[in-house]
Coordinates of C-alpha atoms in Angstrom, one line a residue:
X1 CA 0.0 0.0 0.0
X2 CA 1.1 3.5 -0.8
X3 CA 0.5 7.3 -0.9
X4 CA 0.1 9.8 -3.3
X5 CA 2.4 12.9 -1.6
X6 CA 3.5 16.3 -3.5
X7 CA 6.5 17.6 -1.6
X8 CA 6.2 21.2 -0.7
X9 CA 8.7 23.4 0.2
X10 CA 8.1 25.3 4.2
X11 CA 7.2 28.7 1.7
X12 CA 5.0 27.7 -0.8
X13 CA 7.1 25.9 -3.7
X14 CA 6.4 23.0 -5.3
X15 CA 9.1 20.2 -5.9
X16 CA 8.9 17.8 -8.5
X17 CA 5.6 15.3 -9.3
X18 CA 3.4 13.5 -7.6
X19 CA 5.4 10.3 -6.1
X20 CA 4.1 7.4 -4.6
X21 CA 5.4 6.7 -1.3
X22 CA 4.8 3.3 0.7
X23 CA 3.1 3.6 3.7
X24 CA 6.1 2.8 5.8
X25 CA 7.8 5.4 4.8
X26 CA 10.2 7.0 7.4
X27 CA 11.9 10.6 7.9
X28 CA 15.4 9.2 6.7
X29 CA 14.1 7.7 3.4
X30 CA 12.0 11.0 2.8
X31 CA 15.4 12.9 3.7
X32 CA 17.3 10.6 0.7
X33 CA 14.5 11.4 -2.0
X34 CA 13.9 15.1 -1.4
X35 CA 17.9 15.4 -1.3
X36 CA 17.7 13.7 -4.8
X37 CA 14.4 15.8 -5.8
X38 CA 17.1 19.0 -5.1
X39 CA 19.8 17.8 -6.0
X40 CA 22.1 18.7 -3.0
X41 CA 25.6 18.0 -3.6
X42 CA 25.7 17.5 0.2
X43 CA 22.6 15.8 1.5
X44 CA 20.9 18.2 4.3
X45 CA 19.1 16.8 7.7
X46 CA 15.0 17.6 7.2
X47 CA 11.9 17.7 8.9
X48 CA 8.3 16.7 7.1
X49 CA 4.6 17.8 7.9
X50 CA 1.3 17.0 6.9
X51 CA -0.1 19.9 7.6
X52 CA 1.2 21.1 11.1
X53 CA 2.1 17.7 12.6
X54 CA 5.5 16.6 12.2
X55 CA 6.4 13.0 10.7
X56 CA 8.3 11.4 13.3
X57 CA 8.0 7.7 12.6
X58 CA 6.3 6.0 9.6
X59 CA 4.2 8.0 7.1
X60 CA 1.4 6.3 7.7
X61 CA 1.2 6.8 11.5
X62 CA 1.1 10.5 10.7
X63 CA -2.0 10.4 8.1
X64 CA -3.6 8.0 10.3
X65 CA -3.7 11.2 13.0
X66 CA -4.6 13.4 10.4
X67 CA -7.5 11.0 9.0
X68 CA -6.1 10.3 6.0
X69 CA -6.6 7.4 3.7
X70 CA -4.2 6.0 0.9
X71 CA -7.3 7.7 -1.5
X72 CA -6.0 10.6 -0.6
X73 CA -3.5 13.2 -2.1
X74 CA -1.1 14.3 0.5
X75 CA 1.1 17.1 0.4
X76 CA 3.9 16.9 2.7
X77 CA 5.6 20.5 3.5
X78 CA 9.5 20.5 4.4
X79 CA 12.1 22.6 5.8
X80 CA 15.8 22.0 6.2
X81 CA 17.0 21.1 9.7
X82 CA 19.7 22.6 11.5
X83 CA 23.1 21.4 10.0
X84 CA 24.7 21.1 13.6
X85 CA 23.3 19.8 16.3
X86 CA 22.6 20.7 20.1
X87 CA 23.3 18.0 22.8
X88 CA 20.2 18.0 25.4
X89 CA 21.7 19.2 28.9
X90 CA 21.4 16.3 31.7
X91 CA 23.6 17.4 34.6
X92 CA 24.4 20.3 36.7
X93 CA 28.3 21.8 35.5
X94 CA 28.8 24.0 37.7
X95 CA 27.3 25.8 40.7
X96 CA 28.4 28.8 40.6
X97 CA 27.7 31.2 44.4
X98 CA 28.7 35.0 44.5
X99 CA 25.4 36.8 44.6
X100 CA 23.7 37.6 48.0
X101 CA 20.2 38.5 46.6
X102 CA 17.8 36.0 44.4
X103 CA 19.1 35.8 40.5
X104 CA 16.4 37.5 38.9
X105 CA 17.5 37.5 35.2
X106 CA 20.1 35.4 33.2
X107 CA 21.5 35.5 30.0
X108 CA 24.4 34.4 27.7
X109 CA 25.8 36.7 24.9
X110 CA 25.1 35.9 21.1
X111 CA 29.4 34.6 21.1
X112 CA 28.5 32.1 23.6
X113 CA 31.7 33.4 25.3
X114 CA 30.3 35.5 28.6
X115 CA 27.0 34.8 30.8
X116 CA 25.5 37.5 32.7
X117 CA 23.3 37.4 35.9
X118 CA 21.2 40.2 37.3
X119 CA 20.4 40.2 40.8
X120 CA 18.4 41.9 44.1
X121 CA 21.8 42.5 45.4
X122 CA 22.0 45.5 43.5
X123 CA 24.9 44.2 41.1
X124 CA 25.1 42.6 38.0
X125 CA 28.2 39.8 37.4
X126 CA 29.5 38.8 34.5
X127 CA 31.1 35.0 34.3
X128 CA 33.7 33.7 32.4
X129 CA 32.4 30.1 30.9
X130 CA 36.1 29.3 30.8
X131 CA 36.2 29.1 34.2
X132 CA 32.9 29.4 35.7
X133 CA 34.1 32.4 37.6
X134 CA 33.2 35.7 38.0
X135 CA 35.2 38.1 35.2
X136 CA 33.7 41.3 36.4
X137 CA 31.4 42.4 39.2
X138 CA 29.2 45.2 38.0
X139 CA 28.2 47.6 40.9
X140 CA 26.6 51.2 40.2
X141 CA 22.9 50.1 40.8
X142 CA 20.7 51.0 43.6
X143 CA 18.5 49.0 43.4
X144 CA 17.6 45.3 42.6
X145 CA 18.8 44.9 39.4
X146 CA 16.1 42.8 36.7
X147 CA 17.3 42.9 33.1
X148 CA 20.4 42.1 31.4
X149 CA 20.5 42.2 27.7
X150 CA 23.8 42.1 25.7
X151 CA 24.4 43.8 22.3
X152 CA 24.2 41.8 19.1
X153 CA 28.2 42.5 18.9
X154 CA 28.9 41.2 22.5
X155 CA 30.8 44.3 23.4
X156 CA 28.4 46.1 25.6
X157 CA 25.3 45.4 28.6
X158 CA 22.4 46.6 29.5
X159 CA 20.8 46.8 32.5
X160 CA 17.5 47.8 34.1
X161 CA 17.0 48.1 37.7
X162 CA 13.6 48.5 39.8
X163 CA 14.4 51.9 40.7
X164 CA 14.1 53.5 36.9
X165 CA 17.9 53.1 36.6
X166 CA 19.8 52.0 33.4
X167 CA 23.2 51.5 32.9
X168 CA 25.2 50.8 29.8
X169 CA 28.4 48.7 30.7
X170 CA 31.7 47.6 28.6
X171 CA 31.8 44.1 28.9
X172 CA 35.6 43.4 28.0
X173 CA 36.0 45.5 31.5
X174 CA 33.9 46.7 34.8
X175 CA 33.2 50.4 33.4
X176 CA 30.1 52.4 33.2
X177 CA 30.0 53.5 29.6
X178 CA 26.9 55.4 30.2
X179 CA 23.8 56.4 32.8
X180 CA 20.2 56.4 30.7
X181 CA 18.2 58.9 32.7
X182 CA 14.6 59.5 31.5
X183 CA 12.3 57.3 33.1
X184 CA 10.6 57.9 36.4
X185 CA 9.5 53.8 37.1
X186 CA 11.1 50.8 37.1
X187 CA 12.7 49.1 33.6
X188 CA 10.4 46.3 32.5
X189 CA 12.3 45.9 29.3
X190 CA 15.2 46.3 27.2
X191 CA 15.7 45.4 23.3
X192 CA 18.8 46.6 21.4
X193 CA 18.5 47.5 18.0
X194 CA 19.1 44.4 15.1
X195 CA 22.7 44.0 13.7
X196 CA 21.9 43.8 10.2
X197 CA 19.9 47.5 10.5
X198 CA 23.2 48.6 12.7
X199 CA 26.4 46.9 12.7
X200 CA 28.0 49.5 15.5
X201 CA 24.9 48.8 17.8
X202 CA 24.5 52.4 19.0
X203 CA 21.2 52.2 19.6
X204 CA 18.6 50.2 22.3
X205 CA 14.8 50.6 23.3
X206 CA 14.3 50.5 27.3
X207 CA 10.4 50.6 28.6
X208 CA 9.1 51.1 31.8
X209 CA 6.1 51.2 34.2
X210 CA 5.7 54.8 33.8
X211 CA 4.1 54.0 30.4
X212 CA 6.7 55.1 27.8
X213 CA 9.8 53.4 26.0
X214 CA 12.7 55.4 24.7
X215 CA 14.8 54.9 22.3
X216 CA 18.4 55.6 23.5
X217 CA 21.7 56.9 21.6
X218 CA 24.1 54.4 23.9
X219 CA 27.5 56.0 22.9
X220 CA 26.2 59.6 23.6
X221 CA 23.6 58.6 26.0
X222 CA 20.8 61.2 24.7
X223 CA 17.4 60.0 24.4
X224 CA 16.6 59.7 20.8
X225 CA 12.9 59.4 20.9
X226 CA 10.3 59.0 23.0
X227 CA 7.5 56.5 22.6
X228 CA 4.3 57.5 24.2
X229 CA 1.0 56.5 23.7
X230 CA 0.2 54.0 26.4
X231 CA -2.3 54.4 29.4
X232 CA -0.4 52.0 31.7
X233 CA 2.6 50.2 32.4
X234 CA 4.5 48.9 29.3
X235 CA 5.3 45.5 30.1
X236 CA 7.6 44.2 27.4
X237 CA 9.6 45.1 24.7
X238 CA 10.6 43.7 21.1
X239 CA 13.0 45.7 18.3
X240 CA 11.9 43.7 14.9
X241 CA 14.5 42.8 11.8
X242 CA 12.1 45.4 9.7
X243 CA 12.5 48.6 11.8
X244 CA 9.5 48.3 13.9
X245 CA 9.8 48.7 17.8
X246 CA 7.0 46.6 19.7
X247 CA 5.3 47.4 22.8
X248 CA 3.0 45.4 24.9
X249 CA 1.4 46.7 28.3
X250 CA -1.1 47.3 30.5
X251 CA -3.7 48.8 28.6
X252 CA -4.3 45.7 27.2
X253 CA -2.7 46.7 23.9
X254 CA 0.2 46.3 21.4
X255 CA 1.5 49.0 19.6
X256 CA 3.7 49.3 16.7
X257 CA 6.3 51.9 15.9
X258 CA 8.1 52.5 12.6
X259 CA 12.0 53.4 13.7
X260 CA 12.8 53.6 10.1
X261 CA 10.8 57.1 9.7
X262 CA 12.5 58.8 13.1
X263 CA 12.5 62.8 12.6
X264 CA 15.2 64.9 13.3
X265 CA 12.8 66.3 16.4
X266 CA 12.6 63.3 17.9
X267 CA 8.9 61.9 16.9
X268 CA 8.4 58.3 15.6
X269 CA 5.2 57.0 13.7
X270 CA 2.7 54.7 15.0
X271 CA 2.0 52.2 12.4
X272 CA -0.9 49.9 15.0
X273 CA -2.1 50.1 18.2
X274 CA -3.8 46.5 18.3
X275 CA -6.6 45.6 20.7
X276 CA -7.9 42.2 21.4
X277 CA -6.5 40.7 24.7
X278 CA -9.1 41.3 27.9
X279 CA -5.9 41.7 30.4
X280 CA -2.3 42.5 30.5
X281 CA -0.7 41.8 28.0
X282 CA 2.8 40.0 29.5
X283 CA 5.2 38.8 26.8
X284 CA 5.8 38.9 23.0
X285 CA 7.9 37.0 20.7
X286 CA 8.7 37.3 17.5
X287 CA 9.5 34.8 14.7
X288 CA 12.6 36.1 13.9
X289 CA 14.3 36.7 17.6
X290 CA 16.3 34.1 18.2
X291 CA 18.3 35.3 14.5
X292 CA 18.3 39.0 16.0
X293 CA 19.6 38.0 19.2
X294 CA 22.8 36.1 17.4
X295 CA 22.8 38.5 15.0
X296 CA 26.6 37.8 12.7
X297 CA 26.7 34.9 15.4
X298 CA 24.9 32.5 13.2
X299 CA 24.9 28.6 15.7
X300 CA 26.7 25.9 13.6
X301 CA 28.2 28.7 10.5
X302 CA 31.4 30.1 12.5
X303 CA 33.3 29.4 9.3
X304 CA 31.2 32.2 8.2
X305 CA 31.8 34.3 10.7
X306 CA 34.9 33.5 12.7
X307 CA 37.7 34.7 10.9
X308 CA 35.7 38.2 10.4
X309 CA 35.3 38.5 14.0
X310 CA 39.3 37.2 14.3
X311 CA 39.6 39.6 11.8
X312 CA 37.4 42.2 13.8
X313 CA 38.8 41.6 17.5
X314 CA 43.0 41.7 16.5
X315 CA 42.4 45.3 14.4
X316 CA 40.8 46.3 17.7
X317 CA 43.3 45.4 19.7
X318 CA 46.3 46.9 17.6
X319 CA 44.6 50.1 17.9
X320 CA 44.0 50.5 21.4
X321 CA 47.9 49.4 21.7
X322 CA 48.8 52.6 18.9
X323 CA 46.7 54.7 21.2
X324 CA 48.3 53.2 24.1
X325 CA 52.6 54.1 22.7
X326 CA 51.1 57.5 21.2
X327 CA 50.1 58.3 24.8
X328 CA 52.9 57.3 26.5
X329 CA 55.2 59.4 23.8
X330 CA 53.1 62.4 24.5
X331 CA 53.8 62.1 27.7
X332 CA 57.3 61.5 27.6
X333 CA 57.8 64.4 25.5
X334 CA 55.7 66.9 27.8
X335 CA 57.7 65.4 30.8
X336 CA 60.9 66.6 28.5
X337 CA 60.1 69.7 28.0
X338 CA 58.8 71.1 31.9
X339 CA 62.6 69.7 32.8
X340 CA 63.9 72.3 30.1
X341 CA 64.4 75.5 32.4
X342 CA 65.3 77.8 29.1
X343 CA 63.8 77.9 25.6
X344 CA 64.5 80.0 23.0
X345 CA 60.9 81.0 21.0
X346 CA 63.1 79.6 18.1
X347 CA 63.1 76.1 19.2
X348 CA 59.4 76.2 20.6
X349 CA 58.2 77.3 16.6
X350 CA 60.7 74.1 15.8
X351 CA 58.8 71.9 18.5
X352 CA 55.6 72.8 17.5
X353 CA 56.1 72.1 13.8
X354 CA 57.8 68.7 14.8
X355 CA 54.8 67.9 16.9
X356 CA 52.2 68.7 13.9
X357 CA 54.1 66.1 11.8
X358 CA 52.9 63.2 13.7
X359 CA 49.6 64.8 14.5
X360 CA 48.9 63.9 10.3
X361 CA 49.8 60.7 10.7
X362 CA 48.2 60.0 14.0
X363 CA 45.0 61.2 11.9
X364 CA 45.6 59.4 8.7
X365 CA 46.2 56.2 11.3
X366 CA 42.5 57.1 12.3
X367 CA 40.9 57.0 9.0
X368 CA 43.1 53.8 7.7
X369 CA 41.3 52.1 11.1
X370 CA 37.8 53.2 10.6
X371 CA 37.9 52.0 6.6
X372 CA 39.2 48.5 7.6
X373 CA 36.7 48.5 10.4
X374 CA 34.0 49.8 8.5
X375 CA 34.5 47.0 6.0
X376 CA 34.8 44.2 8.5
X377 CA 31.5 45.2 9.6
X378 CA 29.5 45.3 6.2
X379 CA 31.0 41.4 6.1
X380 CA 29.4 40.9 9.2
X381 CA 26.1 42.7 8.4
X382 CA 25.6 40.8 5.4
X383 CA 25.7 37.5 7.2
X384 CA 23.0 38.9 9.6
X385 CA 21.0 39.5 7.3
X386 CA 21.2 37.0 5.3
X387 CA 20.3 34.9 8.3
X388 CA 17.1 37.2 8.8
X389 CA 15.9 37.0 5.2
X390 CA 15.9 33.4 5.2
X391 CA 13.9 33.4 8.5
X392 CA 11.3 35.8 7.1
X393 CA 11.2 33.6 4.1
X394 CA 10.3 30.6 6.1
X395 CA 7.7 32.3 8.0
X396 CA 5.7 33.1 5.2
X397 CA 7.6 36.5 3.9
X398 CA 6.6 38.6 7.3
X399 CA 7.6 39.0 10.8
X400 CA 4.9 36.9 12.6
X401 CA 4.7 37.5 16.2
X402 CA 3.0 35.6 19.0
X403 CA 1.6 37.6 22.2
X404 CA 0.0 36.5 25.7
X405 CA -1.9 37.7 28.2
X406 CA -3.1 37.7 32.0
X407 CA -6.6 37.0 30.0
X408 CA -5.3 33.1 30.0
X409 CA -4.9 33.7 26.1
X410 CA -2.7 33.7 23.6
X411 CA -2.5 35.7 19.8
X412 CA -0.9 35.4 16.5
X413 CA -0.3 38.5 14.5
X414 CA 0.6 38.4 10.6
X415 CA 1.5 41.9 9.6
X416 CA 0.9 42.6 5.7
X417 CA 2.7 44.9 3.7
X418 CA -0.6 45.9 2.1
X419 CA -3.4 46.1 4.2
X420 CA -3.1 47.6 7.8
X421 CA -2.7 44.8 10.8
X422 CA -6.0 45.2 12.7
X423 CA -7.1 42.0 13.8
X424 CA -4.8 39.0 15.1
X425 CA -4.5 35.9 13.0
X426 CA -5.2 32.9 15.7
X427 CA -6.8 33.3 18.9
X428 CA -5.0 30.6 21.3
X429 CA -6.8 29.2 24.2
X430 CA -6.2 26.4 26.3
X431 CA -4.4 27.7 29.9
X432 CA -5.9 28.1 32.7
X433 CA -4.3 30.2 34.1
X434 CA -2.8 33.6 33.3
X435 CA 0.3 33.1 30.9
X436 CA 3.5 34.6 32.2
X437 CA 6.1 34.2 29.1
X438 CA 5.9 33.3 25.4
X439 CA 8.9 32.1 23.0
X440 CA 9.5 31.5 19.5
X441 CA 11.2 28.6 19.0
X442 CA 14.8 29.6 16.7
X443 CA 13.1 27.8 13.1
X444 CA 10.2 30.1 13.6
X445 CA 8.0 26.8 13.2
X446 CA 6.6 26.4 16.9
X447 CA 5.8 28.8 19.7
X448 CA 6.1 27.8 23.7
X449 CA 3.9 29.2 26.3
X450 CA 4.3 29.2 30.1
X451 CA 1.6 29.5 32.4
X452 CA 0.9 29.9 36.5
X453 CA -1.5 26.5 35.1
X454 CA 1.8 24.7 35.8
X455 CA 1.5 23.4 32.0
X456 CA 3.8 24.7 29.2
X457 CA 2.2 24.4 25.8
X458 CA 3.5 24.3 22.1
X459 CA 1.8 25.8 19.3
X460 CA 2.3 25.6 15.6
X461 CA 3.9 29.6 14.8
X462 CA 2.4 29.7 12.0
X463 CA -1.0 28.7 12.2
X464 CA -1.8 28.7 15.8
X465 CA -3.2 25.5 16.1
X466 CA -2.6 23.4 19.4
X467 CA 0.4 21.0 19.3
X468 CA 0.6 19.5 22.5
X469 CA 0.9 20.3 26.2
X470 CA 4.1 19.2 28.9
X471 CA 3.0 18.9 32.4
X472 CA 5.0 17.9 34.8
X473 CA 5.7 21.0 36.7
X474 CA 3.9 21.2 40.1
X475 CA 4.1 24.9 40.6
X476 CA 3.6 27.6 38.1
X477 CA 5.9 28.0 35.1
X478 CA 7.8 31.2 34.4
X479 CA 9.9 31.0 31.8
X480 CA 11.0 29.0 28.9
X481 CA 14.1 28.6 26.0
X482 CA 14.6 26.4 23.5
X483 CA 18.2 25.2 22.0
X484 CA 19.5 26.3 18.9
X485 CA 18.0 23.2 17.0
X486 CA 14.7 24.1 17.9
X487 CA 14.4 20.1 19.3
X488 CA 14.7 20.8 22.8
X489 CA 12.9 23.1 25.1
X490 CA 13.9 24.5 29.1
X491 CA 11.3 25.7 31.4
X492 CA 12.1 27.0 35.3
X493 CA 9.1 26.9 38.1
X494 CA 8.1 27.7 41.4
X495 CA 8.7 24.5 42.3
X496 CA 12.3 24.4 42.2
X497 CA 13.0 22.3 39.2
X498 CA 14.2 22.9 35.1
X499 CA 12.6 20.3 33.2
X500 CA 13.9 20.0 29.4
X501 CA 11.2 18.3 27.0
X502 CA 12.1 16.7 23.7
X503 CA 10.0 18.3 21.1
X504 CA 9.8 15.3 18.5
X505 CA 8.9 12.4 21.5
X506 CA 6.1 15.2 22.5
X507 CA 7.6 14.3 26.7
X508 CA 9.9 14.7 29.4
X509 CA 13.1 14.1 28.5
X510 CA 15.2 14.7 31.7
X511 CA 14.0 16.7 35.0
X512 CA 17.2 18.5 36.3
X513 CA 16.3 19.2 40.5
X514 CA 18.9 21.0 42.4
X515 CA 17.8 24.4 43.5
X516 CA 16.3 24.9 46.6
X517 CA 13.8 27.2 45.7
X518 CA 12.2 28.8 42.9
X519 CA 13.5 29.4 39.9
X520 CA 13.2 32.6 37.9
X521 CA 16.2 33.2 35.4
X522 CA 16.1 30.5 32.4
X523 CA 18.5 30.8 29.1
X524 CA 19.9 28.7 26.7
X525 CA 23.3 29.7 25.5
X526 CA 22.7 30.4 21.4
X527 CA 26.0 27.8 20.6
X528 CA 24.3 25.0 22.7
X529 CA 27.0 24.7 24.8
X530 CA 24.4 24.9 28.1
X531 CA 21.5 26.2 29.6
X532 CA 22.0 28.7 32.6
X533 CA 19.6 29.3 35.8
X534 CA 19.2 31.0 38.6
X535 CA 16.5 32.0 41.4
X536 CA 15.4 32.5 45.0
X537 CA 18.3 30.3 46.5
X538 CA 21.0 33.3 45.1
X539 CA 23.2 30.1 43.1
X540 CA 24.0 31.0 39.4
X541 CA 24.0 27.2 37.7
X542 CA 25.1 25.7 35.0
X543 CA 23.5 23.1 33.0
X544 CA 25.7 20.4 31.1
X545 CA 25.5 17.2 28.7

C-alpha cells in the first residue's frame, strides 16, 4: 500500500511530481528522496509535515492522526534542519555562588563566550564560561537589578534596575559607559536594536512602568525618541529585523512603531495600536528573535563568521595598543620639556612644527582604522542579514509574532505589507491560568507558552493551532528557552526544578532538581553549549551534557 504525496517546500514551492510513497515510509528515506528531488551535492538533515504535525515515525502513522486514507492526495511541507546539532543538557556543570540576593535574570551573549546574571543585590556579574568564575562584578545600581541584555556584537550590557535606573556597561572591562536617565519607574524591558539594521549597535529601546519606551543613543547617551502613547505600564519590549519597535502593556494593547521614519525632532510614527487581549498583555515574541539575538553569530556557521570576528577583534586590539605608545610618547615628551628650564621662541616654533608632523599621521592612522573596520563590519552585516531574510522567508515572507496575556490567552499576529494589521491571525486558548512568558522557537515553526497552570504548551507559529501540552511541573511556570536546533525546550518553576522536554517524542526528556527554591532566570546559550539558571536560593548554575 502507498501514498500519493506532493512535496512542498516550508514557503509555498512546489518540488517535483506527484510520487508514490509506501506507507512505511520513514523521515530518513524521505530525507534521501527530497535530497535527490534538489539535487544537494551535500545531502541536508529535514523535517516533514502533513499539515502542522510533524512526521516522526512511519508516514502512515502520521496520516492516520490526520484522517487520512491512501485515496487521498497528500502534500507533505519541508524545511531544512539545522546542520549542527545541540546535545540535550542532563547534569548540573557547575554551581556557581557569589550573589547575595535572588538571581532574577540570566543570559548568555550571542558569542557564547560571557553569561550574565542580574540580581536583588544590587549588582550585575559577568562570568567567564572558561572558568565558571566571575570576570567582572558590575556595581553602580541602587537597586535590585532585573534585566540584562547584551548587544548583538557582544561588546556592551544593559541593564534595568527597579528603581528606573539603566546603565550601559563595557563588557571586556567593569566600566560604566553610560547612565540612561529618563524614566521615572522601574525598567520592565530592554531590546537593542538588530545587527543587520546597525552593525555598531548604537542604539537600544528601554520601557518602563511609567508608560513610555525610549529609544536611546548608547554611545552619547541622549534619548533619541520617545515613545508615548500608552495608558499603563508597558510591560515588554521587542525591536523587529524590519524597523519596527513593539510594545506590549497594560492597557491591554500592542502597539507598533516604525524606527525607520525617526525625525530629526525626535517623533516616531505609530504604524498599530492592536486591541484584542481582555488583560495585560505579558510577553511577546517574534518569529525572527532568536536570528536578532545572534545577530553575525549564526549557531553551527562560525566558518562564516569566525575569521571576520578574528579579523574584527585583532584590528581592535592593535589600535587600542597605537593609542596606548602614542600616549605614553606624549607624555614622555611633555615630561621633557617642563625639565627644560630655558627655551629660546626659536626652538618652541621648531617643537611645534615637529609635533604637527605626527599629528597627520596620528589622523591618517585614524581614517586607515575606521575603513578597515567599517568593512569588517559590512561582512558581518551581510551574514545577519542573510540569516534574517531566510527566517522571514520561512515564515511566510513577514515577521509573525506571537503575544500573551493575563486574560489566560494567547495571539498570532501576521503583519501585511498591504493592508493595515488590525485584527490578530489565531486566537490561542487552552491555559488556565494567566500566561507569564511566550517564546519562538529559533526555526520560527513552533511557539512555547508558560503559564501559573503549571503546563507549558507548544503551538504551531504559523498557524496557531494546538500542538501538544508538557505537564510535569507542580508549581507555576515562568519562563521557557529552546536550544538552537529548535528540538529541545527548558522551562524553570516555582517548584524548584528545570525540566527539558524533547520536542519530537512530545515528553519529558530529563528533570534537572537541584535548587532549593524557585526558579526565575532560564537561558539557553545560542551555541548549545548549556543552559543557565538562577532564582530565589542566590546560586547561578550551570547546566551540562
Amino acid at each position: 500500500m502507498s501514498y500519493i504525496v506532493q512535496f512542498k517546500s516550508i514557503d509555498g514551492e512546489i518540488i517535483g511530481d506527484e510520487i508514490d510513497c509506501p506507507v512505511s515510509t520513514t523521515p530518513d528515506q524521505l530525507t534521501t528522496l527530497i535530497n535527490h528531488l534538489l539535487e544537494n551535492e551535500d545531502p541536508l538533515p529535514y523535517s516533514f509535515f502533513i499539515d502542522d504535525v510533524e512526521i516522526v515515525n512511519q508516514l502512515k502513522d502520521t496520516a492516520e492522526e490526520k484522517k487520512l486514507t491512501t485515496e487521498d492526495n497528500i502534500t507533505i511541507r519541508f524545511q531544512a534542519q539545522a546542520i549542527f546539532r545541540v546535545r540535550p543538557v542532563t547534569r548540573c556543570g557547575a554551581d556557581m555562588p557569589g550573589h547575595t540576593g535572588s538571581i532574577l535574570h540570566s543570559e548568555f551573549s550571542a558569542n557564547g563566550k560571557l553569561l550574565a546574571s542580574a540580581s536583588g543585590d544590587f549588582t550585575v556579574r559577568l562570568w567567564d564560561l572558561n572558568t565558571n568564575m566571575t570576570k567582572h562584578i558590575l556595581k553602580g545600581h541602587t537597586n535590585w537589578v532585573q534585566l540584562a541584555s547584551f548587544s548583538p556584537d557582544c561588546r556592551r550590557l544593559a541593564t534595568g534596575a527597579v528603581n528606573s535606573e539603566v546603565f550601559i556597561w563595557d563588557t571586556g572591562s567593569r566600566l560604566t559607559l553610560r547612565k540612561l536617565t529618563g524614566h521615572k519607574k522601574f525598567i520592565t524591558g530592554i531590546a537593542w536594536e538588530p545587527f543587520h539594521l546597525n552593525p555598531r549597535c548604537t542604539r537600544c529601546v528601554t520601557c518602563s512602568k511609567d508608560g513610555t519606551a525610549i529609544i536611546w543613543n548608547v554611545d552619547t547617551g541622549v534619548r533619541v525618541a520617545t515613545l508615548g502613547g500608552h495608558t499603563a505600564s508597558i510591560t515588554c519590549v521587542k525591536w523587529g529585523g524590519n524597523g519596527v519597535v513593539y510594545t506590549g502593556s497594560q492597557d491591554r494593547t500592542i502597539k507598533l512603531w516604525d524606527t525607520t521614519r525617526l525625525t530629526s525632532s525626535g517623533s516616531v510614527t505609530m504604524l498599530a495600536s492592536l486591541k484584542g487581549h481582555g488583560h495585560w498583555v505579558n510577553s511577546i515574541t517574534l518569529c525572527s528573535e532568536h536570528v536578532l539575538r545572534c545577530g553575525p553569530y549564526v549557531p553551527g556557521e562560525k566558518r562564516q563568521w569566525g575569521e571576520h570576528i578574528d579579523k574584527l577583534d585583532r584590528l581592535r586590539q592593535r589600535r587600542i595598543r597605537d593609542i596606548e605608545r602614542q600616549t605614553t610618547a606624549r607624555v614622555s615628551s611633555l615630561d621633557k620639556s617642563l625639565g627644560e628650564k630655558e627655551i629660546s621662541l626659536k626652538e618652541e616654533s621648531v617643537k611645534k612644527d615637529e609635533e604637527a608632523k605626527p599629528q597627520k599621521t596620528i589622523s591618517a592612522a585614524t581614517d586607515e582604522f575606521y575603513a578597515a573596520e567599517n568593512a569588517i563590519l559590512l561582512e558581518l552585516q551581510s551574514i545577519a542579514k542573510k540569516a534574517y531574510d531566510e527566517c522571514i522567508k520561512a515564515c511566510g515572507g513577514t515577521e509573525v509574532f506571537v503575544s500573551c496575556s493575563d486574560d489566560f490567552t494567547l495571539f498570532l499576529w501576521r503583519p501585511s505589507a498591504t493592508k493595515r494589521l488590525k485584527k490578530p491571525t489565531a486566537r490561542m486558548t487552552g491555559h488556565q491560568q494567566p500566561v507569564n512568558h511566550v517564546l519562538f522557537s529559533p526555526n520560527g515553526l513552533y511557539v512555547a507558552s508558560a503559564s501559573f497552570d503549571h503546563h507549558v504548551k507548544i503551538w504551531n507559529g504559523q498557524t496557531g493551532r494546538f500542538v501538544c501540552s508538557f505537564r510535569g511541573h507542580v508549581g507555576p511556570v515562568y519562563k521557557v528557552a529552546w536550544s538552537s536546533d529548535s528540538r529541545y525546550l527548558v522551562s524553570c518553576s516555582k517548584d524548584s526544578t528545570v525540566k527539558l522536554w524533547d520536542l519530537a517524542a512530545k515528553k519529558l526528556k530529563t528533570d534537572l532538581p537541584g535548587h532549593a527554591d524557585e526558579v526565575f532566570a532560564l537561558d539557553w546559550s545560542p551555541d548549545g553549549s548549556g543552559v543557565v539558571s538562577g532564582g530565589r536560593d542566590k546560586i547561578v548554575k550551570l547546566w551540562k551534557y
